[in-house]
Amino acid sequence: MEPKNSAALVSGGASGMGAATARLLSQAGARVTILDRDIERATALAEEINGLAISCDVTDGNNVQAAINQAQAAHGIARICINCAGIIHSKRMVGKQGPLPLEEFQQVIQINLVGTFNLMRLAAAAMMQAEPLGQSGERGIIINTASVAAFEGQIGQTAYSASKSGVVGMTLPAARELAQWGIRVMTIAPGLVDTPMLDKIPAEARQSLANSVPFPKRLADPTEYAKLAMHIIENEMLNGEVIRLDCALRMQEK
């Protein structure tokens, strides 16, 4: 699919990988809508890229539908949907304070997994109404974000790994279901990426993380996620697959 003149939705687009993807899409000529709970940062970025910012809670069906309607009124049907909204979580299932509160587990699943499905289902429903493009009749592309933790979760990542494993598990059946409509579904599973989620980690710990990467020995830049997302958008042979963006990293148990 050609990004130029296409409408795009980017959840979690106010920072990190979402922001980098929103910028690259805009540079390619897409009409970008940023969906994020941090409306101040989203608005600032939207002004920078001449896009649209909408306050959005991906876990709320009515809220997401209203956001899609607003974006569609401004930019037309979104043929590109990038799911970057999510939270990290690291706490043992049973720690010194006792069992992990069930509410914490549910929150991680609700945002990372249910939120991804929520936007995916509603964006797909809108894409079905778009005119097919080109010889293949493609209508749209959905790119979700998992994590290497979906495959090698560390101690303390029970909730996070479960949420990201769910995103991985949805990829193929969703792609198969939406194929008849000319809608592709892909997932990117990043390794260690230098995003605001790591801002609170001390410099020594950040360097230790970088050293754990086989090659190149550094944290990934969010723009590298964005570049992969752009290639997926443009290469219609990529469908129903999970691509690890991790420099051959395999997480250890701690």
mmCIF file of C-alpha atoms in Angstrom, residues 62-159:
data_model
loop_
_atom_site.group_PDB
_atom_site.id
_atom_site.type_symbol
_atom_site.label_atom_id
_atom_site.label_comp_id
_atom_site.label_asym_id
_atom_site.label_seq_id
_atom_site.Cartn_x
_atom_site.Cartn_y
_atom_site.Cartn_z
ATOM 1 C CA ASN A 62 -17.444 3.881 22.520
ATOM 2 C CA ASN A 63 -14.445 6.187 22.958
ATOM 3 C CA VAL A 64 -12.476 4.469 20.194
ATOM 4 C CA GLN A 65 -15.450 4.439 17.836
ATOM 5 C CA ALA A 66 -15.977 8.157 18.402
ATOM 6 C CA ALA A 67 -12.276 8.787 17.731
ATOM 7 C CA ILE A 68 -12.413 6.790 14.484
ATOM 8 C CA ASN A 69 -15.502 8.721 13.397
ATOM 9 C CA GLN A 70 -13.793 12.039 14.125
ATOM 10 C CA ALA A 71 -10.636 11.010 12.282
ATOM 11 C CA GLN A 72 -12.644 9.749 9.319
ATOM 12 C CA ALA A 73 -14.575 13.004 9.068
ATOM 13 C CA ALA A 74 -11.271 14.870 8.827
ATOM 14 C CA HIS A 75 -9.105 12.498 6.795
ATOM 15 C CA GLY A 76 -11.350 9.867 5.245
ATOM 16 C CA ILE A 77 -11.368 6.134 5.978
ATOM 17 C CA ALA A 78 -8.104 5.085 7.613
ATOM 18 C CA ARG A 79 -6.417 2.429 5.481
ATOM 19 C CA ILE A 80 -3.456 2.249 7.882
ATOM 20 C CA CYS A 81 -3.803 1.411 11.583
ATOM 21 C CA ILE A 82 -0.773 1.176 13.872
ATOM 22 C CA ASN A 83 -1.371 -0.137 17.394
ATOM 23 C CA CYS A 84 1.370 1.196 19.698
ATOM 24 C CA ALA A 85 -0.655 1.957 22.830
ATOM 25 C CA GLY A 86 0.465 -0.094 25.816
ATOM 26 C CA ILE A 87 2.043 -0.191 29.246
ATOM 27 C CA ILE A 88 4.898 -2.152 30.767
ATOM 28 C CA HIS A 89 4.615 -4.135 33.986
ATOM 29 C CA SER A 90 7.185 -5.944 36.081
ATOM 30 C CA LYS A 91 6.091 -7.545 39.308
ATOM 31 C CA ARG A 92 6.304 -11.106 40.567
ATOM 32 C CA MET A 93 3.173 -13.210 40.621
ATOM 33 C CA VAL A 94 3.854 -13.856 44.307
ATOM 34 C CA GLY A 95 6.175 -11.358 45.959
ATOM 35 C CA LYS A 96 7.131 -10.206 49.424
ATOM 36 C CA GLN A 97 3.781 -8.481 49.771
ATOM 37 C CA GLY A 98 1.883 -11.607 48.740
ATOM 38 C CA PRO A 99 0.101 -12.501 45.484
ATOM 39 C CA LEU A 100 -0.027 -9.929 42.701
ATOM 40 C CA PRO A 101 -3.346 -8.060 42.988
ATOM 41 C CA LEU A 102 -5.652 -9.444 40.339
ATOM 42 C CA GLU A 103 -6.589 -5.901 39.335
ATOM 43 C CA GLU A 104 -3.014 -5.223 38.205
ATOM 44 C CA PHE A 105 -2.964 -8.279 35.970
ATOM 45 C CA GLN A 106 -6.346 -7.333 34.534
ATOM 46 C CA GLN A 107 -5.214 -3.772 33.815
ATOM 47 C CA VAL A 108 -2.212 -4.934 31.786
ATOM 48 C CA ILE A 109 -4.342 -7.377 29.792
ATOM 49 C CA GLN A 110 -7.037 -4.746 29.314
ATOM 50 C CA ILE A 111 -4.704 -2.104 27.882
ATOM 51 C CA ASN A 112 -2.175 -4.184 25.955
ATOM 52 C CA LEU A 113 -4.381 -6.960 24.609
ATOM 53 C CA VAL A 114 -8.013 -5.883 24.798
ATOM 54 C CA GLY A 115 -7.083 -2.338 23.757
ATOM 55 C CA THR A 116 -5.244 -3.645 20.707
ATOM 56 C CA PHE A 117 -8.175 -5.855 19.731
ATOM 57 C CA ASN A 118 -10.628 -3.014 20.320
ATOM 58 C CA LEU A 119 -8.954 -0.631 17.877
ATOM 59 C CA MET A 120 -8.222 -3.438 15.431
ATOM 60 C CA ARG A 121 -11.856 -4.564 15.197
ATOM 61 C CA LEU A 122 -13.231 -1.055 14.769
ATOM 62 C CA ALA A 123 -10.558 0.061 12.313
ATOM 63 C CA ALA A 124 -11.145 -3.108 10.268
ATOM 64 C CA ALA A 125 -14.894 -2.490 10.174
ATOM 65 C CA ALA A 126 -14.234 0.954 8.713
ATOM 66 C CA MET A 127 -11.641 -0.338 6.224
ATOM 67 C CA MET A 128 -14.193 -2.805 4.845
ATOM 68 C CA GLN A 129 -16.150 0.175 3.516
ATOM 69 C CA ALA A 130 -13.171 1.538 1.554
ATOM 70 C CA GLU A 131 -12.732 1.048 -2.160
ATOM 71 C CA PRO A 132 -10.256 -1.724 -3.048
ATOM 72 C CA LEU A 133 -6.946 -0.502 -4.438
ATOM 73 C CA GLY A 134 -4.694 -1.802 -7.195
ATOM 74 C CA GLN A 135 -4.573 -5.189 -8.850
ATOM 75 C CA SER A 136 -4.759 -7.073 -5.538
ATOM 76 C CA GLY A 137 -7.736 -5.121 -4.223
ATOM 77 C CA GLU A 138 -6.103 -4.155 -0.945
ATOM 78 C CA ARG A 139 -8.210 -2.070 1.417
ATOM 79 C CA GLY A 140 -5.963 -1.635 4.446
ATOM 80 C CA ILE A 141 -3.193 -2.748 6.772
ATOM 81 C CA ILE A 142 -3.191 -3.175 10.557
ATOM 82 C CA ILE A 143 0.116 -3.393 12.414
ATOM 83 C CA ASN A 144 0.069 -4.416 16.070
ATOM 84 C CA THR A 145 2.895 -4.214 18.594
ATOM 85 C CA ALA A 146 3.924 -7.191 20.703
ATOM 86 C CA SER A 147 7.304 -7.730 22.400
ATOM 87 C CA VAL A 148 10.056 -10.326 22.649
ATOM 88 C CA ALA A 149 8.563 -10.889 26.107
ATOM 89 C CA ALA A 150 5.775 -12.720 24.302
ATOM 90 C CA PHE A 151 8.336 -15.471 23.640
ATOM 91 C CA GLU A 152 10.889 -15.210 26.466
ATOM 92 C CA GLY A 153 9.159 -13.547 29.377
ATOM 93 C CA GLN A 154 11.379 -12.794 32.346
ATOM 94 C CA ILE A 155 10.624 -13.317 36.015
ATOM 95 C CA GLY A 156 8.126 -10.641 36.988
ATOM 96 C CA GLN A 157 6.660 -10.356 33.494
ATOM 97 C CA THR A 158 3.769 -12.774 33.867
ATOM 98 C CA ALA A 159 1.128 -10.136 33.099
#
